[in-house]
Amino acid sequence: MLIERCTSVEQLGWLELRQALWTDCATEVQLLEMAEHVAIPQRFADFVAYSDWGKPVGLAEAAMRTDYVNGTTSTPVAFLEGIYVLPESRRQGVAASLVAAVCGWARECGCDELASDAALENPLSHAVHRALGFEETERVVFFRKRLAGG
Ligand SMILES: CC(C)(COP(=O)(O)OP(=O)(O)OC[C@H]1O[C@@H](n2cnc3c(N)ncnc32)[C@H](O)[C@@H]1OP(=O)(O)O)[C@@H](O)C(=O)NCCC(=O)NCCS
């Protein structure tokens, strides 16, 4: 397996893996976000995993967060924004390798912590996080109050 950091929106497999992970995000929005990521490498780091035959099989995206991140004690912290592995390539250590690459980037940036989140109703994600060395810190519920219209 080979892990490559994305340095161009043309990175083989990046768009397709993103589309598989964030299915409700339009392609033009995906491409805009990817362009932003490669333009600000000190803030974003995206990694694609390739099989021994060169097929893109997994994606991890991370960002440097300067605002407070729940459960952390330092700032800035690296944040795992998304991770996805093709169904046929799962349980082969692809996600573990991708997270290792993200950790390497975060350490190079001087971070002490890598944070992440998962939906309450996604126990698979919780199990994978724990297996990859994350510890659970907090459970939160987000709220909003619409301000338009009184
Ligand atoms: C979550 C996901 C990225 C894991 O990718 P993966 O390459 O299969 O993960 P790995 O092979 O590196 O697994 C690492 C460890 O996580 C745990 N794990 C992985 N898949 C698991 C599953 N389906 N059930 C329970 N534990 C699991 C295991 O402990 C595993 O180690 P092991 O295989 O030696 O037992 C992949 O299943 C996926 O893309 N799911 C859909 C997207 C998603 O839910 N993303 C958010 C998840 S954090």
PDB file of N, CA, C and O in Angstrom, residues 32-90:
ATOM      1  N   LEU A  32     -14.075  22.893  -5.459  1.00  0.00           N
ATOM      2  CA  LEU A  32     -13.695  24.162  -4.821  1.00  0.00           C
ATOM      3  C   LEU A  32     -12.986  23.905  -3.497  1.00  0.00           C
ATOM      4  O   LEU A  32     -11.965  24.536  -3.183  1.00  0.00           O
ATOM      5  N   GLU A  33     -13.531  22.972  -2.717  1.00  0.00           N
ATOM      6  CA  GLU A  33     -12.902  22.649  -1.425  1.00  0.00           C
ATOM      7  C   GLU A  33     -11.515  22.049  -1.629  1.00  0.00           C
ATOM      8  O   GLU A  33     -10.557  22.390  -0.920  1.00  0.00           O
ATOM      9  N   MET A  34     -11.394  21.167  -2.606  1.00  0.00           N
ATOM     10  CA  MET A  34     -10.095  20.546  -2.884  1.00  0.00           C
ATOM     11  C   MET A  34      -9.071  21.597  -3.294  1.00  0.00           C
ATOM     12  O   MET A  34      -7.907  21.561  -2.863  1.00  0.00           O
ATOM     13  N   ALA A  35      -9.504  22.551  -4.115  1.00  0.00           N
ATOM     14  CA  ALA A  35      -8.583  23.622  -4.540  1.00  0.00           C
ATOM     15  C   ALA A  35      -8.145  24.448  -3.338  1.00  0.00           C
ATOM     16  O   ALA A  35      -6.970  24.831  -3.220  1.00  0.00           O
ATOM     17  N   GLU A  36      -9.071  24.714  -2.430  1.00  0.00           N
ATOM     18  CA  GLU A  36      -8.725  25.465  -1.217  1.00  0.00           C
ATOM     19  C   GLU A  36      -7.700  24.681  -0.385  1.00  0.00           C
ATOM     20  O   GLU A  36      -6.733  25.243   0.116  1.00  0.00           O
ATOM     21  N   HIS A  37      -7.915  23.386  -0.289  1.00  0.00           N
ATOM     22  CA  HIS A  37      -7.014  22.557   0.522  1.00  0.00           C
ATOM     23  C   HIS A  37      -5.586  22.571  -0.025  1.00  0.00           C
ATOM     24  O   HIS A  37      -4.629  22.733   0.735  1.00  0.00           O
ATOM     25  N   VAL A  38      -5.448  22.407  -1.326  1.00  0.00           N
ATOM     26  CA  VAL A  38      -4.074  22.369  -1.868  1.00  0.00           C
ATOM     27  C   VAL A  38      -3.440  23.754  -1.843  1.00  0.00           C
ATOM     28  O   VAL A  38      -2.218  23.882  -1.807  1.00  0.00           O
ATOM     29  N   ALA A  39      -4.276  24.795  -1.807  1.00  0.00           N
ATOM     30  CA  ALA A  39      -3.730  26.164  -1.775  1.00  0.00           C
ATOM     31  C   ALA A  39      -3.248  26.541  -0.379  1.00  0.00           C
ATOM     32  O   ALA A  39      -2.449  27.479  -0.235  1.00  0.00           O
ATOM     33  N   ILE A  40      -3.731  25.860   0.661  1.00  0.00           N
ATOM     34  CA  ILE A  40      -3.358  26.204   2.048  1.00  0.00           C
ATOM     35  C   ILE A  40      -2.836  24.945   2.740  1.00  0.00           C
ATOM     36  O   ILE A  40      -3.484  24.400   3.654  1.00  0.00           O
ATOM     37  N   PRO A  41      -1.653  24.455   2.345  1.00  0.00           N
ATOM     38  CA  PRO A  41      -1.164  23.183   2.889  1.00  0.00           C
ATOM     39  C   PRO A  41      -0.828  23.235   4.366  1.00  0.00           C
ATOM     40  O   PRO A  41      -0.748  22.190   5.023  1.00  0.00           O
ATOM     41  N   GLN A  42      -0.638  24.437   4.915  1.00  0.00           N
ATOM     42  CA  GLN A  42      -0.377  24.531   6.356  1.00  0.00           C
ATOM     43  C   GLN A  42      -1.664  24.330   7.152  1.00  0.00           C
ATOM     44  O   GLN A  42      -1.618  24.102   8.360  1.00  0.00           O
ATOM     45  N   ARG A  43      -2.808  24.379   6.493  1.00  0.00           N
ATOM     46  CA  ARG A  43      -4.083  24.231   7.194  1.00  0.00           C
ATOM     47  C   ARG A  43      -4.789  22.916   6.876  1.00  0.00           C
ATOM     48  O   ARG A  43      -5.565  22.409   7.691  1.00  0.00           O
ATOM     49  N   PHE A  44      -4.548  22.388   5.692  1.00  0.00           N
ATOM     50  CA  PHE A  44      -5.246  21.164   5.280  1.00  0.00           C
ATOM     51  C   PHE A  44      -4.253  20.105   4.827  1.00  0.00           C
ATOM     52  O   PHE A  44      -3.243  20.427   4.185  1.00  0.00           O
ATOM     53  N   ALA A  45      -4.551  18.850   5.134  1.00  0.00           N
ATOM     54  CA  ALA A  45      -3.731  17.744   4.642  1.00  0.00           C
ATOM     55  C   ALA A  45      -4.659  16.599   4.269  1.00  0.00           C
ATOM     56  O   ALA A  45      -5.472  16.151   5.087  1.00  0.00           O
ATOM     57  N   ASP A  46      -4.558  16.164   3.039  1.00  0.00           N
ATOM     58  CA  ASP A  46      -5.439  15.131   2.505  1.00  0.00           C
ATOM     59  C   ASP A  46      -4.571  14.004   1.952  1.00  0.00           C
ATOM     60  O   ASP A  46      -3.584  14.270   1.257  1.00  0.00           O
ATOM     61  N   PHE A  47      -4.941  12.780   2.277  1.00  0.00           N
ATOM     62  CA  PHE A  47      -4.122  11.635   1.890  1.00  0.00           C
ATOM     63  C   PHE A  47      -4.982  10.584   1.184  1.00  0.00           C
ATOM     64  O   PHE A  47      -6.071  10.259   1.654  1.00  0.00           O
ATOM     65  N   VAL A  48      -4.447  10.061   0.068  1.00  0.00           N
ATOM     66  CA  VAL A  48      -5.109   8.961  -0.631  1.00  0.00           C
ATOM     67  C   VAL A  48      -4.238   7.719  -0.477  1.00  0.00           C
ATOM     68  O   VAL A  48      -3.007   7.794  -0.586  1.00  0.00           O
ATOM     69  N   ALA A  49      -4.894   6.588  -0.205  1.00  0.00           N
ATOM     70  CA  ALA A  49      -4.195   5.304  -0.119  1.00  0.00           C
ATOM     71  C   ALA A  49      -4.397   4.554  -1.433  1.00  0.00           C
ATOM     72  O   ALA A  49      -5.507   4.531  -1.981  1.00  0.00           O
ATOM     73  N   TYR A  50      -3.308   3.960  -1.920  1.00  0.00           N
ATOM     74  CA  TYR A  50      -3.360   3.192  -3.157  1.00  0.00           C
ATOM     75  C   TYR A  50      -3.002   1.732  -2.875  1.00  0.00           C
ATOM     76  O   TYR A  50      -2.110   1.458  -2.067  1.00  0.00           O
ATOM     77  N   SER A  51      -3.682   0.846  -3.569  1.00  0.00           N
ATOM     78  CA  SER A  51      -3.345  -0.574  -3.452  1.00  0.00           C
ATOM     79  C   SER A  51      -1.986  -0.817  -4.107  1.00  0.00           C
ATOM     80  O   SER A  51      -1.445   0.064  -4.784  1.00  0.00           O
ATOM     81  N   ASP A  52      -1.476  -2.028  -3.951  1.00  0.00           N
ATOM     82  CA  ASP A  52      -0.190  -2.364  -4.573  1.00  0.00           C
ATOM     83  C   ASP A  52      -0.270  -2.275  -6.095  1.00  0.00           C
ATOM     84  O   ASP A  52       0.755  -2.199  -6.766  1.00  0.00           O
ATOM     85  N   TRP A  53      -1.478  -2.251  -6.614  1.00  0.00           N
ATOM     86  CA  TRP A  53      -1.667  -2.146  -8.072  1.00  0.00           C
ATOM     87  C   TRP A  53      -1.980  -0.704  -8.489  1.00  0.00           C
ATOM     88  O   TRP A  53      -2.311  -0.439  -9.634  1.00  0.00           O
ATOM     89  N   GLY A  54      -1.907   0.212  -7.542  1.00  0.00           N
ATOM     90  CA  GLY A  54      -2.096   1.620  -7.877  1.00  0.00           C
ATOM     91  C   GLY A  54      -3.531   2.087  -7.875  1.00  0.00           C
ATOM     92  O   GLY A  54      -3.829   3.212  -8.277  1.00  0.00           O
ATOM     93  N   LYS A  55      -4.446   1.260  -7.381  1.00  0.00           N
ATOM     94  CA  LYS A  55      -5.854   1.673  -7.342  1.00  0.00           C
ATOM     95  C   LYS A  55      -6.106   2.514  -6.092  1.00  0.00           C
ATOM     96  O   LYS A  55      -5.717   2.112  -4.982  1.00  0.00           O
ATOM     97  N   PRO A  56      -6.762   3.678  -6.231  1.00  0.00           N
ATOM     98  CA  PRO A  56      -7.098   4.459  -5.042  1.00  0.00           C
ATOM     99  C   PRO A  56      -8.152   3.720  -4.211  1.00  0.00           C
ATOM    100  O   PRO A  56      -9.209   3.369  -4.730  1.00  0.00           O
ATOM    101  N   VAL A  57      -7.848   3.455  -2.945  1.00  0.00           N
ATOM    102  CA  VAL A  57      -8.763   2.653  -2.121  1.00  0.00           C
ATOM    103  C   VAL A  57      -9.225   3.355  -0.844  1.00  0.00           C
ATOM    104  O   VAL A  57     -10.160   2.897  -0.186  1.00  0.00           O
ATOM    105  N   GLY A  58      -8.582   4.464  -0.481  1.00  0.00           N
ATOM    106  CA  GLY A  58      -8.987   5.125   0.761  1.00  0.00           C
ATOM    107  C   GLY A  58      -8.560   6.580   0.801  1.00  0.00           C
ATOM    108  O   GLY A  58      -7.636   6.991   0.079  1.00  0.00           O
ATOM    109  N   LEU A  59      -9.264   7.327   1.626  1.00  0.00           N
ATOM    110  CA  LEU A  59      -9.014   8.767   1.744  1.00  0.00           C
ATOM    111  C   LEU A  59      -9.103   9.187   3.204  1.00  0.00           C
ATOM    112  O   LEU A  59      -9.991   8.739   3.929  1.00  0.00           O
ATOM    113  N   ALA A  60      -8.180  10.043   3.625  1.00  0.00           N
ATOM    114  CA  ALA A  60      -8.310  10.708   4.928  1.00  0.00           C
ATOM    115  C   ALA A  60      -8.036  12.187   4.719  1.00  0.00           C
ATOM    116  O   ALA A  60      -7.086  12.552   4.024  1.00  0.00           O
ATOM    117  N   GLU A  61      -8.891  13.009   5.306  1.00  0.00           N
ATOM    118  CA  GLU A  61      -8.700  14.454   5.234  1.00  0.00           C
ATOM    119  C   GLU A  61      -8.572  14.995   6.654  1.00  0.00           C
ATOM    120  O   GLU A  61      -9.332  14.609   7.551  1.00  0.00           O
ATOM    121  N   ALA A  62      -7.622  15.904   6.819  1.00  0.00           N
ATOM    122  CA  ALA A  62      -7.394  16.505   8.136  1.00  0.00           C
ATOM    123  C   ALA A  62      -7.219  18.002   7.981  1.00  0.00           C
ATOM    124  O   ALA A  62      -6.860  18.497   6.906  1.00  0.00           O
ATOM    125  N   ALA A  63      -7.471  18.706   9.063  1.00  0.00           N
ATOM    126  CA  ALA A  63      -7.314  20.167   9.053  1.00  0.00           C
ATOM    127  C   ALA A  63      -6.714  20.611  10.377  1.00  0.00           C
ATOM    128  O   ALA A  63      -6.837  19.920  11.396  1.00  0.00           O
ATOM    129  N   MET A  64      -6.060  21.745  10.344  1.00  0.00           N
ATOM    130  CA  MET A  64      -5.522  22.353  11.549  1.00  0.00           C
ATOM    131  C   MET A  64      -6.605  23.266  12.115  1.00  0.00           C
ATOM    132  O   MET A  64      -7.077  24.163  11.409  1.00  0.00           O
ATOM    133  N   ARG A  65      -7.025  23.000  13.321  1.00  0.00           N
ATOM    134  CA  ARG A  65      -8.095  23.823  13.909  1.00  0.00           C
ATOM    135  C   ARG A  65      -7.525  24.732  14.974  1.00  0.00           C
ATOM    136  O   ARG A  65      -6.866  24.270  15.913  1.00  0.00           O
ATOM    137  N   THR A  66      -7.804  26.020  14.859  1.00  0.00           N
ATOM    138  CA  THR A  66      -7.295  26.999  15.819  1.00  0.00           C
ATOM    139  C   THR A  66      -8.362  27.407  16.828  1.00  0.00           C
ATOM    140  O   THR A  66      -8.048  28.015  17.843  1.00  0.00           O
ATOM    141  N   ASP A  67      -9.644  27.078  16.528  1.00  0.00           N
ATOM    142  CA  ASP A  67     -10.687  27.329  17.517  1.00  0.00           C
ATOM    143  C   ASP A  67     -10.678  26.163  18.524  1.00  0.00           C
ATOM    144  O   ASP A  67     -10.071  25.127  18.273  1.00  0.00           O
ATOM    145  N   TYR A  68     -11.368  26.326  19.646  1.00  0.00           N
ATOM    146  CA  TYR A  68     -11.369  25.280  20.665  1.00  0.00           C
ATOM    147  C   TYR A  68     -12.011  24.003  20.119  1.00  0.00           C
ATOM    148  O   TYR A  68     -13.081  24.051  19.522  1.00  0.00           O
ATOM    149  N   VAL A  69     -11.363  22.904  20.350  1.00  0.00           N
ATOM    150  CA  VAL A  69     -11.910  21.606  19.947  1.00  0.00           C
ATOM    151  C   VAL A  69     -12.284  20.836  21.206  1.00  0.00           C
ATOM    152  O   VAL A  69     -11.440  20.607  22.076  1.00  0.00           O
ATOM    153  N   ASN A  70     -13.547  20.452  21.325  1.00  0.00           N
ATOM    154  CA  ASN A  70     -14.028  19.740  22.511  1.00  0.00           C
ATOM    155  C   ASN A  70     -13.106  18.586  22.880  1.00  0.00           C
ATOM    156  O   ASN A  70     -12.733  17.780  22.032  1.00  0.00           O
ATOM    157  N   GLY A  71     -12.786  18.530  24.167  1.00  0.00           N
ATOM    158  CA  GLY A  71     -12.032  17.384  24.676  1.00  0.00           C
ATOM    159  C   GLY A  71     -10.535  17.496  24.544  1.00  0.00           C
ATOM    160  O   GLY A  71      -9.817  16.612  25.017  1.00  0.00           O
ATOM    161  N   THR A  72     -10.046  18.568  23.920  1.00  0.00           N
ATOM    162  CA  THR A  72      -8.592  18.707  23.765  1.00  0.00           C
ATOM    163  C   THR A  72      -8.059  19.704  24.790  1.00  0.00           C
ATOM    164  O   THR A  72      -8.812  20.485  25.384  1.00  0.00           O
ATOM    165  N   THR A  73      -6.743  19.679  24.959  1.00  0.00           N
ATOM    166  CA  THR A  73      -6.127  20.565  25.955  1.00  0.00           C
ATOM    167  C   THR A  73      -5.049  21.450  25.335  1.00  0.00           C
ATOM    168  O   THR A  73      -4.309  22.110  26.054  1.00  0.00           O
ATOM    169  N   SER A  74      -4.934  21.413  24.028  1.00  0.00           N
ATOM    170  CA  SER A  74      -3.900  22.224  23.379  1.00  0.00           C
ATOM    171  C   SER A  74      -4.497  22.921  22.163  1.00  0.00           C
ATOM    172  O   SER A  74      -5.612  22.611  21.742  1.00  0.00           O
ATOM    173  N   THR A  75      -3.748  23.836  21.613  1.00  0.00           N
ATOM    174  CA  THR A  75      -4.187  24.514  20.398  1.00  0.00           C
ATOM    175  C   THR A  75      -2.960  25.001  19.632  1.00  0.00           C
ATOM    176  O   THR A  75      -1.988  25.424  20.277  1.00  0.00           O
ATOM    177  N   PRO A  76      -2.912  24.927  18.321  1.00  0.00           N
ATOM    178  CA  PRO A  76      -3.952  24.315  17.487  1.00  0.00           C
ATOM    179  C   PRO A  76      -3.898  22.796  17.584  1.00  0.00           C
ATOM    180  O   PRO A  76      -2.888  22.230  18.006  1.00  0.00           O
ATOM    181  N   VAL A  77      -4.982  22.162  17.193  1.00  0.00           N
ATOM    182  CA  VAL A  77      -4.987  20.698  17.121  1.00  0.00           C
ATOM    183  C   VAL A  77      -5.317  20.272  15.689  1.00  0.00           C
ATOM    184  O   VAL A  77      -6.055  20.949  14.978  1.00  0.00           O
ATOM    185  N   ALA A  78      -4.735  19.156  15.313  1.00  0.00           N
ATOM    186  CA  ALA A  78      -5.101  18.567  14.032  1.00  0.00           C
ATOM    187  C   ALA A  78      -6.435  17.851  14.225  1.00  0.00           C
ATOM    188  O   ALA A  78      -6.702  17.299  15.296  1.00  0.00           O
ATOM    189  N   PHE A  79      -7.267  17.872  13.199  1.00  0.00           N
ATOM    190  CA  PHE A  79      -8.600  17.271  13.302  1.00  0.00           C
ATOM    191  C   PHE A  79      -8.835  16.363  12.098  1.00  0.00           C
ATOM    192  O   PHE A  79      -8.616  16.769  10.950  1.00  0.00           O
ATOM    193  N   LEU A  80      -9.255  15.149  12.386  1.00  0.00           N
ATOM    194  CA  LEU A  80      -9.566  14.199  11.307  1.00  0.00           C
ATOM    195  C   LEU A  80     -10.967  14.529  10.793  1.00  0.00           C
ATOM    196  O   LEU A  80     -11.969  14.214  11.435  1.00  0.00           O
ATOM    197  N   GLU A  81     -11.029  15.161   9.647  1.00  0.00           N
ATOM    198  CA  GLU A  81     -12.317  15.642   9.139  1.00  0.00           C
ATOM    199  C   GLU A  81     -13.120  14.541   8.458  1.00  0.00           C
ATOM    200  O   GLU A  81     -14.352  14.588   8.434  1.00  0.00           O
ATOM    201  N   GLY A  82     -12.425  13.563   7.890  1.00  0.00           N
ATOM    202  CA  GLY A  82     -13.148  12.492   7.210  1.00  0.00           C
ATOM    203  C   GLY A  82     -12.210  11.358   6.863  1.00  0.00           C
ATOM    204  O   GLY A  82     -11.016  11.579   6.619  1.00  0.00           O
ATOM    205  N   ILE A  83     -12.753  10.153   6.878  1.00  0.00           N
ATOM    206  CA  ILE A  83     -11.951   8.998   6.474  1.00  0.00           C
ATOM    207  C   ILE A  83     -12.881   8.005   5.798  1.00  0.00           C
ATOM    208  O   ILE A  83     -14.018   7.785   6.251  1.00  0.00           O
ATOM    209  N   TYR A  84     -12.409   7.424   4.696  1.00  0.00           N
ATOM    210  CA  TYR A  84     -13.256   6.509   3.918  1.00  0.00           C
ATOM    211  C   TYR A  84     -12.371   5.487   3.222  1.00  0.00           C
ATOM    212  O   TYR A  84     -11.319   5.829   2.669  1.00  0.00           O
ATOM    213  N   VAL A  85     -12.826   4.241   3.255  1.00  0.00           N
ATOM    214  CA  VAL A  85     -12.130   3.155   2.560  1.00  0.00           C
ATOM    215  C   VAL A  85     -13.161   2.404   1.711  1.00  0.00           C
ATOM    216  O   VAL A  85     -14.290   2.139   2.181  1.00  0.00           O
ATOM    217  N   LEU A  86     -12.804   2.099   0.486  1.00  0.00           N
ATOM    218  CA  LEU A  86     -13.716   1.341  -0.376  1.00  0.00           C
ATOM    219  C   LEU A  86     -14.144   0.052   0.318  1.00  0.00           C
ATOM    220  O   LEU A  86     -13.310  -0.617   0.949  1.00  0.00           O
ATOM    221  N   PRO A  87     -15.422  -0.323   0.205  1.00  0.00           N
ATOM    222  CA  PRO A  87     -15.915  -1.522   0.910  1.00  0.00           C
ATOM    223  C   PRO A  87     -15.042  -2.758   0.694  1.00  0.00           C
ATOM    224  O   PRO A  87     -14.758  -3.496   1.641  1.00  0.00           O
ATOM    225  N   GLU A  88     -14.583  -2.970  -0.528  1.00  0.00           N
ATOM    226  CA  GLU A  88     -13.814  -4.194  -0.818  1.00  0.00           C
ATOM    227  C   GLU A  88     -12.385  -4.147  -0.267  1.00  0.00           C
ATOM    228  O   GLU A  88     -11.670  -5.154  -0.311  1.00  0.00           O
ATOM    229  N   SER A  89     -11.979  -2.989   0.234  1.00  0.00           N
ATOM    230  CA  SER A  89     -10.606  -2.855   0.749  1.00  0.00           C
ATOM    231  C   SER A  89     -10.572  -2.705   2.272  1.00  0.00           C
ATOM    232  O   SER A  89      -9.516  -2.401   2.837  1.00  0.00           O
ATOM    233  N   ARG A  90     -11.721  -2.900   2.904  1.00  0.00           N
ATOM    234  CA  ARG A  90     -11.772  -2.718   4.366  1.00  0.00           C
ATOM    235  C   ARG A  90     -11.165  -3.897   5.114  1.00  0.00           C
ATOM    236  O   ARG A  90     -11.002  -4.966   4.574  1.00  0.00           O
TER     237      ARG A  90
END
